[in-house]
Every structure is written in C-alpha cells, then in structure tokens.
Amino acid sequence: PLPRTLPKKHFEEISANISKFGIHGLIIIGGFEAFTGGLELVEGRARFEELCIPLCIVPATVSNNVPGSDFSIGADTALNTITTTCDLIKQSAAGTKRRVFIIETMGGFCGYLATMAGLAAGADAAYIFEEPFSSRDLQANVDHLTEKMKTTVKRGLVLRNERCNENYTTDFIYNLYCEEGKGIFDCRKNVLGHMQQGGSPTPFDRNFGTKMGAKAVAWITGKIKECSRHGRIFANTADSACLLGMRKRSLVFQPIAELRQQTDFEHRIPKEQWWLKLRPILKILAKYNIELDTSETAHLEHLTRKVLVPEATL
C-alpha cells in the first residue's frame, strides 16, 4: 500500500480529478490524517474553486485520537482485542506463581487504548504520554507489585502505550522490573503490534459505523442541495466542511476549522480527552492507597444540598 500522503502538495491533481469525475462532495473516512487532510483541503479552497464542495470527515482509527469525537470507528474493536489478549496472557500465568507481564499497546501518543484496556483487564499500571511519569513512579509500581506478590494474587499486568516516553521504552521497563523483581517475581514482555488492527468488528463498531455513515450521507446530500446554484456547486463557508463526531450521547457536525484550537498537532491528539478522568479508578482497582478527588463538585451538588446533616457528624 502507498504511504499516506496529505493533499497539500497535490491540489492541482486533486482539483483536476474533482472536475474529471464530477465530484460534488467528499466524505473522508479516516484518523488523524483524515482530519489534517480535511483542514488542508479547506485551506486550498481560496486557490482552487474545485475544492469548494461540501466535505465531511468520519473518524475511523484504533487510536481514538481524532479531535471532536469521543469515539472513532475501530477503537472499540481494538480495545476488545487488547483486553481479550491481556486476559489470555494473564491466564497463562495461572499455573506459574509470581509473574509480571509488560504489554505494549498501540495508539501513537494517545493513551486511550492502554488506559481503557488497563481498566478492563485489571492492570496494575498503565503508562501513557498524557500523564507524565518518572523513575520514582516506576519504582513505586515495582514496590507495589512486590507487596502484591505476598498476597494471594501472584501475577501482575503492566500496560505501556507505544509512545508514552521515548526513554522509558518497553525494554527499559521490562529490564527494570526484571532486576527489581529478582527473587520475588519474574517478567515477560509482549508487544501486541498489529494484531490490534483488523479482525471482525464489535457490535458497537458495526452499529456506530452504520449510524455515522447514514448521518454523513444525509448531511452531505443536504449541503450539496444547499450549495448548488444553476447546476454548479460552490461551498465556501466554514460549516460546509465538518467533522461528524460523537460528543457524549449525540452525533454532531462540527466545522473542522473550529476544531483546530482543540488540537495538539505535534502529538496528534486532542488537547482535552474525556477518558483521562477515569485514570484514578485504575489505581483504586489495583488496590493502591490513594484518595480519589472527584473535583467535579458541580455534579454532586444536588446530592449534597438535599441532605442537611450537622457539620459535626460529617
């Protein structure tokens, strides 16, 4: 397959093809490249009027790193694959006593897969780029596992996102755990690699894809009608180039120009990611001694207001 090329350098050929095939609108299905590619096409509208056609981006990537959408098509399937694999790997340790597995997941700089699979598979730690960690954190995790091995559970699971840290590589973490765990536990490492891609999609992904596809087509046909004058299509407004994303419970069309501010282009991730606030639960489930700070007090207000308890008893 050809390496992914962005449209910026090929506006002439793209414009020629749009004219040649009489293309009236574009639905682009893809990941972060689809998003950046869409942005470039919109920038090109000023110079090439062929690019002035409605444009819709449908996020589809296992990494789940597209701005403007809580989920991307494919991420749920990859998450299922990783979780199933972690379950199988953990099961292989059921016979042997005291073993720690270090598993590397995909996702680029986005820690979604490592975090959510960590929650689902009961990981002792999940190292991700968005939450910087130091050698002290690594040491704390090793100590925690050492303590854990004294209890009934004689196995550990550690997940590491592929680009969480350029120096603390999977090999580095594996070597550290091997050395520190000498005589207490032994280690195995596993880079899941491309087995996280493909496979048959989960029901969620199939249905999500169907809904997104139907919505995208309905939107683009509407936009084409709206933008046609005397048999020619001319779309040059910000809202004629949108990304269809799932935000909380609804599917919304967002002008891609507006999503630019919400993006960390260097690391190809959204600046704010909803799943990061689930991270403390990982620690609680791994039985770390921590205080859970539910800082979103606004959500709890209706609970605290009704119950009038004297301060002293709180």
PDB file of C-alpha atoms in Angstrom:
ATOM      1  CA  PRO A   1       0.000   0.000   0.000  1.00  0.00           C
ATOM      2  CA  LEU A   2       1.079   3.572  -0.665  1.00  0.00           C
ATOM      3  CA  PRO A   3       2.318   5.599   2.283  1.00  0.00           C
ATOM      4  CA  ARG A   4      -0.229   8.153   3.466  1.00  0.00           C
ATOM      5  CA  THR A   5       0.233  11.463   1.698  1.00  0.00           C
ATOM      6  CA  LEU A   6      -1.525  14.647   2.696  1.00  0.00           C
ATOM      7  CA  PRO A   7      -3.359  16.630  -0.007  1.00  0.00           C
ATOM      8  CA  LYS A   8      -1.466  19.943   0.312  1.00  0.00           C
ATOM      9  CA  LYS A   9       1.198  19.064  -2.291  1.00  0.00           C
ATOM     10  CA  HIS A  10      -1.310  17.671  -4.783  1.00  0.00           C
ATOM     11  CA  PHE A  11      -4.024  20.336  -5.079  1.00  0.00           C
ATOM     12  CA  GLU A  12      -3.676  20.503  -8.883  1.00  0.00           C
ATOM     13  CA  GLU A  13      -4.218  16.770  -9.401  1.00  0.00           C
ATOM     14  CA  ILE A  14      -6.969  16.657  -6.777  1.00  0.00           C
ATOM     15  CA  SER A  15      -8.787  19.584  -8.422  1.00  0.00           C
ATOM     16  CA  ALA A  16      -8.403  18.003 -11.853  1.00  0.00           C
ATOM     17  CA  ASN A  17      -9.906  14.737 -10.578  1.00  0.00           C
ATOM     18  CA  ILE A  18     -12.784  16.500  -8.838  1.00  0.00           C
ATOM     19  CA  SER A  19     -13.657  18.122 -12.213  1.00  0.00           C
ATOM     20  CA  LYS A  20     -12.956  14.988 -14.237  1.00  0.00           C
ATOM     21  CA  PHE A  21     -15.245  12.759 -12.190  1.00  0.00           C
ATOM     22  CA  GLY A  22     -17.790  15.471 -11.394  1.00  0.00           C
ATOM     23  CA  ILE A  23     -17.405  15.047  -7.631  1.00  0.00           C
ATOM     24  CA  HIS A  24     -19.980  17.103  -5.723  1.00  0.00           C
ATOM     25  CA  GLY A  25     -18.986  16.286  -2.156  1.00  0.00           C
ATOM     26  CA  LEU A  26     -16.423  14.345  -0.166  1.00  0.00           C
ATOM     27  CA  ILE A  27     -16.902  12.015   2.773  1.00  0.00           C
ATOM     28  CA  ILE A  28     -13.459  11.231   4.192  1.00  0.00           C
ATOM     29  CA  ILE A  29     -13.237   8.239   6.499  1.00  0.00           C
ATOM     30  CA  GLY A  30     -10.019   8.061   8.491  1.00  0.00           C
ATOM     31  CA  GLY A  31      -7.986   9.022  11.509  1.00  0.00           C
ATOM     32  CA  PHE A  32      -5.798  11.987  12.323  1.00  0.00           C
ATOM     33  CA  GLU A  33      -4.583  12.203   8.697  1.00  0.00           C
ATOM     34  CA  ALA A  34      -8.184  12.469   7.501  1.00  0.00           C
ATOM     35  CA  PHE A  35      -8.639  15.382   9.898  1.00  0.00           C
ATOM     36  CA  THR A  36      -5.429  17.206   8.874  1.00  0.00           C
ATOM     37  CA  GLY A  37      -6.116  16.367   5.221  1.00  0.00           C
ATOM     38  CA  GLY A  38      -9.576  17.908   5.543  1.00  0.00           C
ATOM     39  CA  LEU A  39      -8.090  21.054   7.073  1.00  0.00           C
ATOM     40  CA  GLU A  40      -5.636  21.327   4.170  1.00  0.00           C
ATOM     41  CA  LEU A  41      -8.392  20.914   1.570  1.00  0.00           C
ATOM     42  CA  VAL A  42     -10.335  23.742   3.217  1.00  0.00           C
ATOM     43  CA  GLU A  43      -7.222  25.955   3.130  1.00  0.00           C
ATOM     44  CA  GLY A  44      -6.893  25.160  -0.572  1.00  0.00           C
ATOM     45  CA  ARG A  45     -10.397  26.470  -1.304  1.00  0.00           C
ATOM     46  CA  ALA A  46      -9.051  30.010  -1.661  1.00  0.00           C
ATOM     47  CA  ARG A  47      -6.865  28.987  -4.593  1.00  0.00           C
ATOM     48  CA  PHE A  48      -8.795  26.137  -6.178  1.00  0.00           C
ATOM     49  CA  GLU A  49     -12.527  26.559  -6.566  1.00  0.00           C
ATOM     50  CA  GLU A  50     -12.893  22.829  -7.327  1.00  0.00           C
ATOM     51  CA  LEU A  51     -12.230  22.300  -3.601  1.00  0.00           C
ATOM     52  CA  CYS A  52     -15.299  24.405  -2.780  1.00  0.00           C
ATOM     53  CA  ILE A  53     -17.507  21.345  -2.289  1.00  0.00           C
ATOM     54  CA  PRO A  54     -19.099  20.033   0.925  1.00  0.00           C
ATOM     55  CA  LEU A  55     -16.714  17.926   2.982  1.00  0.00           C
ATOM     56  CA  CYS A  56     -17.435  15.542   5.845  1.00  0.00           C
ATOM     57  CA  ILE A  57     -14.923  13.654   7.965  1.00  0.00           C
ATOM     58  CA  VAL A  58     -15.918  10.429   9.701  1.00  0.00           C
ATOM     59  CA  PRO A  59     -13.352   9.453  12.390  1.00  0.00           C
ATOM     60  CA  ALA A  60     -12.092   5.899  11.988  1.00  0.00           C
ATOM     61  CA  THR A  61      -8.899   4.867  13.780  1.00  0.00           C
ATOM     62  CA  VAL A  62      -7.973   2.394  16.515  1.00  0.00           C
ATOM     63  CA  SER A  63      -6.029   5.149  18.320  1.00  0.00           C
ATOM     64  CA  ASN A  64      -9.177   7.178  19.112  1.00  0.00           C
ATOM     65  CA  ASN A  65      -7.189  10.405  18.761  1.00  0.00           C
ATOM     66  CA  VAL A  66      -9.419  12.478  16.468  1.00  0.00           C
ATOM     67  CA  PRO A  67     -10.451  15.895  17.833  1.00  0.00           C
ATOM     68  CA  GLY A  68     -14.199  16.459  18.062  1.00  0.00           C
ATOM     69  CA  SER A  69     -15.206  12.871  18.772  1.00  0.00           C
ATOM     70  CA  ASP A  70     -15.250  10.793  21.960  1.00  0.00           C
ATOM     71  CA  PHE A  71     -15.019   7.627  19.871  1.00  0.00           C
ATOM     72  CA  SER A  72     -13.624   6.641  16.494  1.00  0.00           C
ATOM     73  CA  ILE A  73     -14.766   3.678  14.441  1.00  0.00           C
ATOM     74  CA  GLY A  74     -12.386   0.796  15.152  1.00  0.00           C
ATOM     75  CA  ALA A  75     -11.279   1.817  18.643  1.00  0.00           C
ATOM     76  CA  ASP A  76     -13.830  -0.405  20.391  1.00  0.00           C
ATOM     77  CA  THR A  77     -12.762  -3.420  18.321  1.00  0.00           C
ATOM     78  CA  ALA A  78      -9.075  -2.821  19.118  1.00  0.00           C
ATOM     79  CA  LEU A  79      -9.915  -2.394  22.793  1.00  0.00           C
ATOM     80  CA  ASN A  80     -11.717  -5.751  22.771  1.00  0.00           C
ATOM     81  CA  THR A  81      -8.742  -7.407  21.087  1.00  0.00           C
ATOM     82  CA  ILE A  82      -6.290  -5.979  23.630  1.00  0.00           C
ATOM     83  CA  THR A  83      -8.476  -6.902  26.608  1.00  0.00           C
ATOM     84  CA  THR A  84      -9.007 -10.450  25.333  1.00  0.00           C
ATOM     85  CA  THR A  85      -5.266 -10.824  24.730  1.00  0.00           C
ATOM     86  CA  CYS A  86      -4.452  -9.500  28.214  1.00  0.00           C
ATOM     87  CA  ASP A  87      -6.930 -11.993  29.681  1.00  0.00           C
ATOM     88  CA  LEU A  88      -5.254 -14.843  27.807  1.00  0.00           C
ATOM     89  CA  ILE A  89      -1.783 -13.692  28.839  1.00  0.00           C
ATOM     90  CA  LYS A  90      -2.837 -13.399  32.482  1.00  0.00           C
ATOM     91  CA  GLN A  91      -4.413 -16.850  32.311  1.00  0.00           C
ATOM     92  CA  SER A  92      -1.107 -18.312  31.128  1.00  0.00           C
ATOM     93  CA  ALA A  93       0.345 -17.224  34.464  1.00  0.00           C
ATOM     94  CA  ALA A  94      -2.329 -19.012  36.482  1.00  0.00           C
ATOM     95  CA  GLY A  95      -0.141 -22.111  36.726  1.00  0.00           C
ATOM     96  CA  THR A  96       3.132 -20.346  37.370  1.00  0.00           C
ATOM     97  CA  LYS A  97       3.466 -18.359  40.521  1.00  0.00           C
ATOM     98  CA  ARG A  98       4.638 -14.764  40.722  1.00  0.00           C
ATOM     99  CA  ARG A  99       4.897 -13.371  37.245  1.00  0.00           C
ATOM    100  CA  VAL A 100       4.528  -9.845  35.862  1.00  0.00           C
ATOM    101  CA  PHE A 101       3.565  -9.144  32.267  1.00  0.00           C
ATOM    102  CA  ILE A 102       4.525  -5.952  30.490  1.00  0.00           C
ATOM    103  CA  ILE A 103       2.363  -5.333  27.458  1.00  0.00           C
ATOM    104  CA  GLU A 104       2.824  -2.622  24.843  1.00  0.00           C
ATOM    105  CA  THR A 105      -0.287  -1.291  23.123  1.00  0.00           C
ATOM    106  CA  MET A 106      -0.770   0.913  20.064  1.00  0.00           C
ATOM    107  CA  GLY A 107      -2.259   4.396  19.917  1.00  0.00           C
ATOM    108  CA  GLY A 108       0.586   6.703  18.897  1.00  0.00           C
ATOM    109  CA  PHE A 109       0.784   9.379  21.601  1.00  0.00           C
ATOM    110  CA  CYS A 110      -2.816   8.704  22.648  1.00  0.00           C
ATOM    111  CA  GLY A 111      -3.181   6.648  25.812  1.00  0.00           C
ATOM    112  CA  TYR A 112      -6.819   5.685  25.263  1.00  0.00           C
ATOM    113  CA  LEU A 113      -6.193   2.017  24.429  1.00  0.00           C
ATOM    114  CA  ALA A 114      -3.662   1.486  27.240  1.00  0.00           C
ATOM    115  CA  THR A 115      -5.905   3.186  29.822  1.00  0.00           C
ATOM    116  CA  MET A 116      -9.208   1.564  28.884  1.00  0.00           C
ATOM    117  CA  ALA A 117      -7.676  -1.886  28.374  1.00  0.00           C
ATOM    118  CA  GLY A 118      -5.884  -1.412  31.696  1.00  0.00           C
ATOM    119  CA  LEU A 119      -9.201  -0.702  33.408  1.00  0.00           C
ATOM    120  CA  ALA A 120     -10.905  -3.632  31.713  1.00  0.00           C
ATOM    121  CA  ALA A 121      -8.145  -6.209  32.172  1.00  0.00           C
ATOM    122  CA  GLY A 122      -7.213  -5.163  35.707  1.00  0.00           C
ATOM    123  CA  ALA A 123      -3.744  -3.753  35.067  1.00  0.00           C
ATOM    124  CA  ASP A 124      -1.501  -2.713  37.949  1.00  0.00           C
ATOM    125  CA  ALA A 125      -0.259   0.268  35.951  1.00  0.00           C
ATOM    126  CA  ALA A 126      -0.802   1.834  32.535  1.00  0.00           C
ATOM    127  CA  TYR A 127       1.914   4.177  31.318  1.00  0.00           C
ATOM    128  CA  ILE A 128       0.719   6.856  28.902  1.00  0.00           C
ATOM    129  CA  PHE A 129       2.087  10.045  27.346  1.00  0.00           C
ATOM    130  CA  GLU A 130      -0.701  12.315  28.650  1.00  0.00           C
ATOM    131  CA  GLU A 131       0.195  11.614  32.271  1.00  0.00           C
ATOM    132  CA  PRO A 132       3.968  12.054  32.614  1.00  0.00           C
ATOM    133  CA  PHE A 133       5.711   9.570  34.899  1.00  0.00           C
ATOM    134  CA  SER A 134       9.194   9.481  36.416  1.00  0.00           C
ATOM    135  CA  SER A 135      11.619   6.823  37.587  1.00  0.00           C
ATOM    136  CA  ARG A 136      10.089   7.299  41.059  1.00  0.00           C
ATOM    137  CA  ASP A 137       6.687   6.318  39.683  1.00  0.00           C
ATOM    138  CA  LEU A 138       8.198   3.233  38.066  1.00  0.00           C
ATOM    139  CA  GLN A 139       9.845   2.368  41.398  1.00  0.00           C
ATOM    140  CA  ALA A 140       6.539   2.848  43.246  1.00  0.00           C
ATOM    141  CA  ASN A 141       4.854   0.454  40.813  1.00  0.00           C
ATOM    142  CA  VAL A 142       7.604  -2.138  41.315  1.00  0.00           C
ATOM    143  CA  ASP A 143       7.275  -1.823  45.094  1.00  0.00           C
ATOM    144  CA  HIS A 144       3.540  -2.180  44.817  1.00  0.00           C
ATOM    145  CA  LEU A 145       3.894  -5.362  42.778  1.00  0.00           C
ATOM    146  CA  THR A 146       6.449  -6.725  45.241  1.00  0.00           C
ATOM    147  CA  GLU A 147       3.893  -6.248  48.027  1.00  0.00           C
ATOM    148  CA  LYS A 148       1.144  -7.732  45.878  1.00  0.00           C
ATOM    149  CA  MET A 149       3.158 -10.933  45.357  1.00  0.00           C
ATOM    150  CA  LYS A 150       2.974 -11.546  49.121  1.00  0.00           C
ATOM    151  CA  THR A 151      -0.813 -11.790  48.872  1.00  0.00           C
ATOM    152  CA  THR A 152      -2.996 -14.402  47.202  1.00  0.00           C
ATOM    153  CA  VAL A 153      -2.700 -12.813  43.735  1.00  0.00           C
ATOM    154  CA  LYS A 154       0.609 -13.919  42.310  1.00  0.00           C
ATOM    155  CA  ARG A 155       0.598 -12.104  38.989  1.00  0.00           C
ATOM    156  CA  GLY A 156       0.836  -8.590  37.682  1.00  0.00           C
ATOM    157  CA  LEU A 157      -0.099  -6.802  34.488  1.00  0.00           C
ATOM    158  CA  VAL A 158       1.504  -3.575  33.294  1.00  0.00           C
ATOM    159  CA  LEU A 159       0.437  -1.775  30.125  1.00  0.00           C
ATOM    160  CA  ARG A 160       2.544   0.705  28.202  1.00  0.00           C
ATOM    161  CA  ASN A 161       1.384   2.915  25.359  1.00  0.00           C
ATOM    162  CA  GLU A 162       3.868   2.725  22.463  1.00  0.00           C
ATOM    163  CA  ARG A 163       4.866   6.398  22.563  1.00  0.00           C
ATOM    164  CA  CYS A 164       4.353   7.219  26.235  1.00  0.00           C
ATOM    165  CA  ASN A 165       8.015   8.005  26.798  1.00  0.00           C
ATOM    166  CA  GLU A 166      10.951   7.839  24.399  1.00  0.00           C
ATOM    167  CA  ASN A 167      13.463   6.854  27.095  1.00  0.00           C
ATOM    168  CA  TYR A 168      11.358   4.569  29.256  1.00  0.00           C
ATOM    169  CA  THR A 169      10.883   2.059  26.465  1.00  0.00           C
ATOM    170  CA  THR A 170       9.117  -1.276  26.835  1.00  0.00           C
ATOM    171  CA  ASP A 171      12.555  -2.917  27.038  1.00  0.00           C
ATOM    172  CA  PHE A 172      13.690  -0.438  29.692  1.00  0.00           C
ATOM    173  CA  ILE A 173      10.617  -1.056  31.846  1.00  0.00           C
ATOM    174  CA  TYR A 174      10.966  -4.805  31.323  1.00  0.00           C
ATOM    175  CA  ASN A 175      14.644  -4.705  32.366  1.00  0.00           C
ATOM    176  CA  LEU A 176      13.842  -2.572  35.409  1.00  0.00           C
ATOM    177  CA  TYR A 177      11.083  -4.910  36.580  1.00  0.00           C
ATOM    178  CA  CYS A 178      13.299  -7.960  35.952  1.00  0.00           C
ATOM    179  CA  GLU A 179      16.128  -6.511  38.040  1.00  0.00           C
ATOM    180  CA  GLU A 180      13.958  -5.174  40.856  1.00  0.00           C
ATOM    181  CA  GLY A 181      11.812  -8.274  40.970  1.00  0.00           C
ATOM    182  CA  LYS A 182      14.696 -10.720  41.311  1.00  0.00           C
ATOM    183  CA  GLY A 183      13.748 -13.494  43.680  1.00  0.00           C
ATOM    184  CA  ILE A 184      10.236 -12.071  44.061  1.00  0.00           C
ATOM    185  CA  PHE A 185       8.693 -12.319  40.599  1.00  0.00           C
ATOM    186  CA  ASP A 186       9.840 -12.903  37.061  1.00  0.00           C
ATOM    187  CA  CYS A 187       8.848 -10.922  33.991  1.00  0.00           C
ATOM    188  CA  ARG A 188       7.575 -11.435  30.493  1.00  0.00           C
ATOM    189  CA  LYS A 189       7.050  -8.774  27.874  1.00  0.00           C
ATOM    190  CA  ASN A 190       4.739  -8.674  24.890  1.00  0.00           C
ATOM    191  CA  VAL A 191       4.409  -6.094  22.120  1.00  0.00           C
ATOM    192  CA  LEU A 192       0.906  -6.560  20.753  1.00  0.00           C
ATOM    193  CA  GLY A 193       1.713  -4.777  17.482  1.00  0.00           C
ATOM    194  CA  HIS A 194      -0.594  -5.080  14.535  1.00  0.00           C
ATOM    195  CA  MET A 195      -2.820  -7.765  15.962  1.00  0.00           C
ATOM    196  CA  GLN A 196      -4.718  -4.810  17.430  1.00  0.00           C
ATOM    197  CA  GLN A 197      -5.836  -3.780  13.963  1.00  0.00           C
ATOM    198  CA  GLY A 198      -8.410  -5.545  11.817  1.00  0.00           C
ATOM    199  CA  GLY A 199     -10.337  -8.604  12.939  1.00  0.00           C
ATOM    200  CA  SER A 200     -14.098  -8.676  12.916  1.00  0.00           C
ATOM    201  CA  PRO A 201     -15.659  -5.516  14.325  1.00  0.00           C
ATOM    202  CA  THR A 202     -17.516  -5.483  17.628  1.00  0.00           C
ATOM    203  CA  PRO A 203     -21.290  -4.904  17.518  1.00  0.00           C
ATOM    204  CA  PHE A 204     -20.649  -1.390  18.858  1.00  0.00           C
ATOM    205  CA  ASP A 205     -18.309  -0.550  15.976  1.00  0.00           C
ATOM    206  CA  ARG A 206     -20.638  -2.051  13.362  1.00  0.00           C
ATOM    207  CA  ASN A 207     -23.637  -0.091  14.610  1.00  0.00           C
ATOM    208  CA  PHE A 208     -21.588   3.053  15.214  1.00  0.00           C
ATOM    209  CA  GLY A 209     -20.248   2.850  11.640  1.00  0.00           C
ATOM    210  CA  THR A 210     -23.758   2.396  10.260  1.00  0.00           C
ATOM    211  CA  LYS A 211     -25.114   5.411  12.170  1.00  0.00           C
ATOM    212  CA  MET A 212     -22.148   7.597  11.228  1.00  0.00           C
ATOM    213  CA  GLY A 213     -22.379   6.574   7.579  1.00  0.00           C
ATOM    214  CA  ALA A 214     -26.115   7.265   7.365  1.00  0.00           C
ATOM    215  CA  LYS A 215     -25.775  10.621   9.113  1.00  0.00           C
ATOM    216  CA  ALA A 216     -22.816  11.690   6.955  1.00  0.00           C
ATOM    217  CA  VAL A 217     -24.658  10.875   3.712  1.00  0.00           C
ATOM    218  CA  ALA A 218     -27.832  12.682   4.859  1.00  0.00           C
ATOM    219  CA  TRP A 219     -25.775  15.741   5.825  1.00  0.00           C
ATOM    220  CA  ILE A 220     -23.756  15.865   2.629  1.00  0.00           C
ATOM    221  CA  THR A 221     -26.784  15.493   0.346  1.00  0.00           C
ATOM    222  CA  GLY A 222     -28.406  18.376   2.218  1.00  0.00           C
ATOM    223  CA  LYS A 223     -25.284  20.517   1.866  1.00  0.00           C
ATOM    224  CA  ILE A 224     -24.985  19.728  -1.872  1.00  0.00           C
ATOM    225  CA  LYS A 225     -28.588  20.903  -2.423  1.00  0.00           C
ATOM    226  CA  GLU A 226     -27.961  23.974  -0.299  1.00  0.00           C
ATOM    227  CA  CYS A 227     -24.777  24.922  -2.161  1.00  0.00           C
ATOM    228  CA  SER A 228     -25.855  24.360  -5.749  1.00  0.00           C
ATOM    229  CA  ARG A 229     -26.546  27.329  -7.990  1.00  0.00           C
ATOM    230  CA  HIS A 230     -27.575  26.705 -11.620  1.00  0.00           C
ATOM    231  CA  GLY A 231     -26.230  23.157 -11.604  1.00  0.00           C
ATOM    232  CA  ARG A 232     -22.880  24.171 -10.095  1.00  0.00           C
ATOM    233  CA  ILE A 233     -21.806  23.558  -6.542  1.00  0.00           C
ATOM    234  CA  PHE A 234     -19.992  26.202  -4.576  1.00  0.00           C
ATOM    235  CA  ALA A 235     -19.350  25.678  -0.871  1.00  0.00           C
ATOM    236  CA  ASN A 236     -17.020  28.102   0.801  1.00  0.00           C
ATOM    237  CA  THR A 237     -18.383  28.545   4.327  1.00  0.00           C
ATOM    238  CA  ALA A 238     -16.836  27.034   7.456  1.00  0.00           C
ATOM    239  CA  ASP A 239     -19.924  24.910   8.087  1.00  0.00           C
ATOM    240  CA  SER A 240     -19.617  23.208   4.704  1.00  0.00           C
ATOM    241  CA  ALA A 241     -16.533  21.320   5.947  1.00  0.00           C
ATOM    242  CA  CYS A 242     -17.438  19.370   9.068  1.00  0.00           C
ATOM    243  CA  LEU A 243     -16.294  16.507  11.215  1.00  0.00           C
ATOM    244  CA  LEU A 244     -19.037  14.172  12.404  1.00  0.00           C
ATOM    245  CA  GLY A 245     -18.233  13.225  15.967  1.00  0.00           C
ATOM    246  CA  MET A 246     -19.819  11.606  18.959  1.00  0.00           C
ATOM    247  CA  ARG A 247     -19.942  14.062  21.832  1.00  0.00           C
ATOM    248  CA  LYS A 248     -21.385  12.484  24.980  1.00  0.00           C
ATOM    249  CA  ARG A 249     -24.588  10.886  23.699  1.00  0.00           C
ATOM    250  CA  SER A 250     -25.124  12.734  20.430  1.00  0.00           C
ATOM    251  CA  LEU A 251     -23.669  12.766  16.939  1.00  0.00           C
ATOM    252  CA  VAL A 252     -22.750  16.317  15.966  1.00  0.00           C
ATOM    253  CA  PHE A 253     -21.334  18.054  12.891  1.00  0.00           C
ATOM    254  CA  GLN A 254     -18.546  20.454  13.839  1.00  0.00           C
ATOM    255  CA  PRO A 255     -16.771  22.787  11.402  1.00  0.00           C
ATOM    256  CA  ILE A 256     -13.217  21.435  11.219  1.00  0.00           C
ATOM    257  CA  ALA A 257     -11.811  24.972  11.342  1.00  0.00           C
ATOM    258  CA  GLU A 258     -13.217  25.247  14.890  1.00  0.00           C
ATOM    259  CA  LEU A 259     -11.537  22.020  15.978  1.00  0.00           C
ATOM    260  CA  ARG A 260      -8.093  23.402  15.163  1.00  0.00           C
ATOM    261  CA  GLN A 261      -7.771  25.151  18.556  1.00  0.00           C
ATOM    262  CA  GLN A 262      -8.676  21.914  20.331  1.00  0.00           C
ATOM    263  CA  THR A 263      -5.781  20.001  18.787  1.00  0.00           C
ATOM    264  CA  ASP A 264      -2.193  19.262  19.786  1.00  0.00           C
ATOM    265  CA  PHE A 265      -0.827  18.812  16.251  1.00  0.00           C
ATOM    266  CA  GLU A 266       2.675  17.849  17.358  1.00  0.00           C
ATOM    267  CA  HIS A 267       1.421  14.808  19.245  1.00  0.00           C
ATOM    268  CA  ARG A 268      -1.643  14.263  17.066  1.00  0.00           C
ATOM    269  CA  ILE A 269      -4.115  14.208  19.960  1.00  0.00           C
ATOM    270  CA  PRO A 270      -6.998  16.394  21.185  1.00  0.00           C
ATOM    271  CA  LYS A 271      -5.927  18.822  23.945  1.00  0.00           C
ATOM    272  CA  GLU A 272      -8.716  17.557  26.194  1.00  0.00           C
ATOM    273  CA  GLN A 273      -9.646  13.902  26.447  1.00  0.00           C
ATOM    274  CA  TRP A 274     -12.674  12.689  28.389  1.00  0.00           C
ATOM    275  CA  TRP A 275     -11.211   9.321  29.461  1.00  0.00           C
ATOM    276  CA  LEU A 276      -8.322  10.876  31.408  1.00  0.00           C
ATOM    277  CA  LYS A 277     -10.585  11.374  34.427  1.00  0.00           C
ATOM    278  CA  LEU A 278     -11.066   7.613  34.632  1.00  0.00           C
ATOM    279  CA  ARG A 279      -7.362   7.167  35.410  1.00  0.00           C
ATOM    280  CA  PRO A 280      -7.669   7.362  39.235  1.00  0.00           C
ATOM    281  CA  ILE A 281     -10.029   4.369  39.098  1.00  0.00           C
ATOM    282  CA  LEU A 282      -7.137   2.312  37.686  1.00  0.00           C
ATOM    283  CA  LYS A 283      -5.183   2.942  40.896  1.00  0.00           C
ATOM    284  CA  ILE A 284      -8.143   2.121  43.111  1.00  0.00           C
ATOM    285  CA  LEU A 285      -8.800  -1.140  41.281  1.00  0.00           C
ATOM    286  CA  ALA A 286      -5.103  -2.015  41.563  1.00  0.00           C
ATOM    287  CA  LYS A 287      -5.528  -1.508  45.326  1.00  0.00           C
ATOM    288  CA  TYR A 288      -3.204   1.475  45.664  1.00  0.00           C
ATOM    289  CA  ASN A 289      -3.734   3.566  48.742  1.00  0.00           C
ATOM    290  CA  ILE A 290      -4.969   6.778  47.196  1.00  0.00           C
ATOM    291  CA  GLU A 291      -7.540   9.465  47.777  1.00  0.00           C
ATOM    292  CA  LEU A 292      -9.957   9.854  44.908  1.00  0.00           C
ATOM    293  CA  ASP A 293     -10.523  13.527  44.227  1.00  0.00           C
ATOM    294  CA  THR A 294     -13.864  13.915  42.478  1.00  0.00           C
ATOM    295  CA  SER A 295     -13.200  17.510  41.600  1.00  0.00           C
ATOM    296  CA  GLU A 296     -16.332  17.933  39.527  1.00  0.00           C
ATOM    297  CA  THR A 297     -18.315  19.012  42.595  1.00  0.00           C
ATOM    298  CA  ALA A 298     -20.983  20.591  40.418  1.00  0.00           C
ATOM    299  CA  HIS A 299     -22.252  17.137  39.553  1.00  0.00           C
ATOM    300  CA  LEU A 300     -22.600  16.248  43.201  1.00  0.00           C
ATOM    301  CA  GLU A 301     -24.336  19.429  44.285  1.00  0.00           C
ATOM    302  CA  HIS A 302     -27.860  18.077  44.045  1.00  0.00           C
ATOM    303  CA  LEU A 303     -26.847  15.237  46.345  1.00  0.00           C
ATOM    304  CA  THR A 304     -25.129  17.377  48.954  1.00  0.00           C
ATOM    305  CA  ARG A 305     -27.780  20.088  49.099  1.00  0.00           C
ATOM    306  CA  LYS A 306     -30.751  17.922  49.957  1.00  0.00           C
ATOM    307  CA  VAL A 307     -29.258  16.115  52.915  1.00  0.00           C
ATOM    308  CA  LEU A 308     -28.929  18.523  55.797  1.00  0.00           C
ATOM    309  CA  VAL A 309     -26.545  16.857  58.199  1.00  0.00           C
ATOM    310  CA  PRO A 310     -24.989  18.780  61.085  1.00  0.00           C
ATOM    311  CA  GLU A 311     -21.326  19.538  60.287  1.00  0.00           C
ATOM    312  CA  ALA A 312     -20.111  17.619  63.300  1.00  0.00           C
ATOM    313  CA  THR A 313     -21.322  14.253  62.019  1.00  0.00           C
ATOM    314  CA  LEU A 314     -19.740  14.600  58.587  1.00  0.00           C
TER     315      LEU A 314
END
